[in-house]
Amino acid sequence: MADGLQTVTLLGATGSIGVNTLRVLQQHPERYRLYALTAQHNTALLAEQCRQFRPRYAVLTTEAAAAEVKGLLQDVPETEVLLGPEALAAVASAAEVTTVMAAIVGGAGLLPTLAAASSGKKVLLANKEALVMAGELFLEVARQSGSLILPIDSEHNAIFQCLPMDATARFDHDPRHGVAKLMLTASGGPFRTWPAERFATITPEQACAHPNWRMGRKISVDSATLVNKGLELIEASYLFAMPPQAIDVLIHPQSVIHSLVHYRDGSVLAQLGNPDMRTPIAYGLAWPARIDAGVESLDLARLATLQFEAPDLQRFPGLALGRQAAEARGAAPIVYNAANEVAVEAFLAGRLGFSRIPAMIAEALQRLVLPGPRSLAEVLDIDARSRALSRQLLVQASSSS
Ligand code: NAD
Ligand code: MG
């Protein structure tokens, strides 16, 4: 990186974070060069992105998608099309790459993100599920390789900005820093004011219509159930090595304060900004410098009011379950994440009611009490067992209804 040029692999280029990352990169061609773009289904968009950014590689996950992109890129000889999980790991760990944006959604992001972390890359971590699943193992791998892990999730990025981080992008917990607690903000999602009786009628379209952020469908549903905040609580407890008891959640419907750190002397530091993921993306890309993100400056006079309230754990039990999993540690966060992924997929496919999502997670957590993983193989095994159990619960639910 001597010339200041970063060579970037973008995992999940066609998603909401992927597209926003390209919007930031596009503004700074002198600082960033693309090495690889990856996607699952959206072949037309990936081909268009390759045509514009001319990366060395485009990686797809199915043969059909790879063949389609190859056809679309016949006149783009700079970009070679690759296929499959080994290719994903290879472009995340290639020697030429300095920086990896981990923006694949769900557990599918774990292995390529881990490949980046174990090969010493600067990892811009949007994919929270990878950290929720592999927790300390993930961070240990990064420590050993010297990989910098920079949180892109807006809340964690805000906390990162409000804590005294060292040159390795870690918080050293020296008591002189006087950190008392972390406060994660949450918009409350589209059903914040809905009575519980209406939850059974919620459709995927309603759940994906987030009031402040335009995101992928899975994380939109997670925001609507507040499971996203449960995942983020687990993510924060690993990332900043804080006990879950020292992490609170505050509902803040405007999503302008992205999170806060409370200090022992009564000071509270917060990071504010318009709800636009280009801000944390730009911060991660350039850290410790700051660059233009293309985001409009915050106008507090125009906003006039900011609201706050405590989360309602009765209507949103997914958050309480997240705290339970965070406190239990070990296998529980993996089970929480896997059961949620299976339930959300079924909800989006119209096969499971909205209120059944936390119910299924609760049942999985109750039934699968396993020792914590000591290796990546054990993480994957717990994940597979949780998904199998959740699918079984789904079948039982549909045959009894
Ligand atoms: P998205 O659904 O919009 O995009 C997901 C990307 O991952 C796409 O490029 C897709 O092709 C790829 N992908 C999906 N399944 C895959 C698989 N099995 N194998 C390989 N690639 C696959 O999701 P998003 O909203 O961009 O979120 C991405 C990640 O970032 C998630 O983990 C999410 O929790 C996190 N995140 C997103 C936001 C946001 O504003 N969107 C904010 C904070 C954190
Ligand atoms: Mg977030």
Short mmCIF file of N, CA, C and O and ligand atoms in Angstrom, two decimals, residues 128 153-155 228-229 232, ligand 2:
data_model
loop_
_atom_site.label_atom_id
_atom_site.label_comp_id
_atom_site.label_asym_id
_atom_site.label_seq_id
_atom_site.Cartn_x
_atom_site.Cartn_y
_atom_site.Cartn_z
N LYS A 128 -22.47 -9.17 9.40
CA LYS A 128 -22.41 -9.39 10.85
C LYS A 128 -22.56 -10.86 11.21
O LYS A 128 -22.08 -11.30 12.25
N ASP A 153 -21.20 -2.04 9.84
CA ASP A 153 -22.54 -1.93 10.41
C ASP A 153 -22.59 -0.55 11.09
O ASP A 153 -21.69 -0.21 11.86
N SER A 154 -23.63 0.24 10.82
CA SER A 154 -23.57 1.67 11.20
C SER A 154 -23.40 1.86 12.70
O SER A 154 -22.69 2.76 13.14
N GLU A 155 -24.04 0.99 13.50
CA GLU A 155 -23.95 1.14 14.96
C GLU A 155 -22.53 0.88 15.44
O GLU A 155 -21.99 1.59 16.28
N ASN A 228 -32.27 -8.14 14.20
CA ASN A 228 -31.06 -7.45 13.75
C ASN A 228 -30.32 -6.84 14.94
O ASN A 228 -29.10 -6.90 15.03
N LYS A 229 -31.08 -6.27 15.89
CA LYS A 229 -30.43 -5.66 17.06
C LYS A 229 -29.86 -6.74 17.96
O LYS A 229 -28.84 -6.54 18.60
N GLU A 232 -26.71 -7.64 16.42
CA GLU A 232 -25.76 -6.54 16.62
C GLU A 232 -25.22 -6.49 18.06
O GLU A 232 -24.08 -6.09 18.29
MG MG B 2 -26.88 -1.95 11.86
#
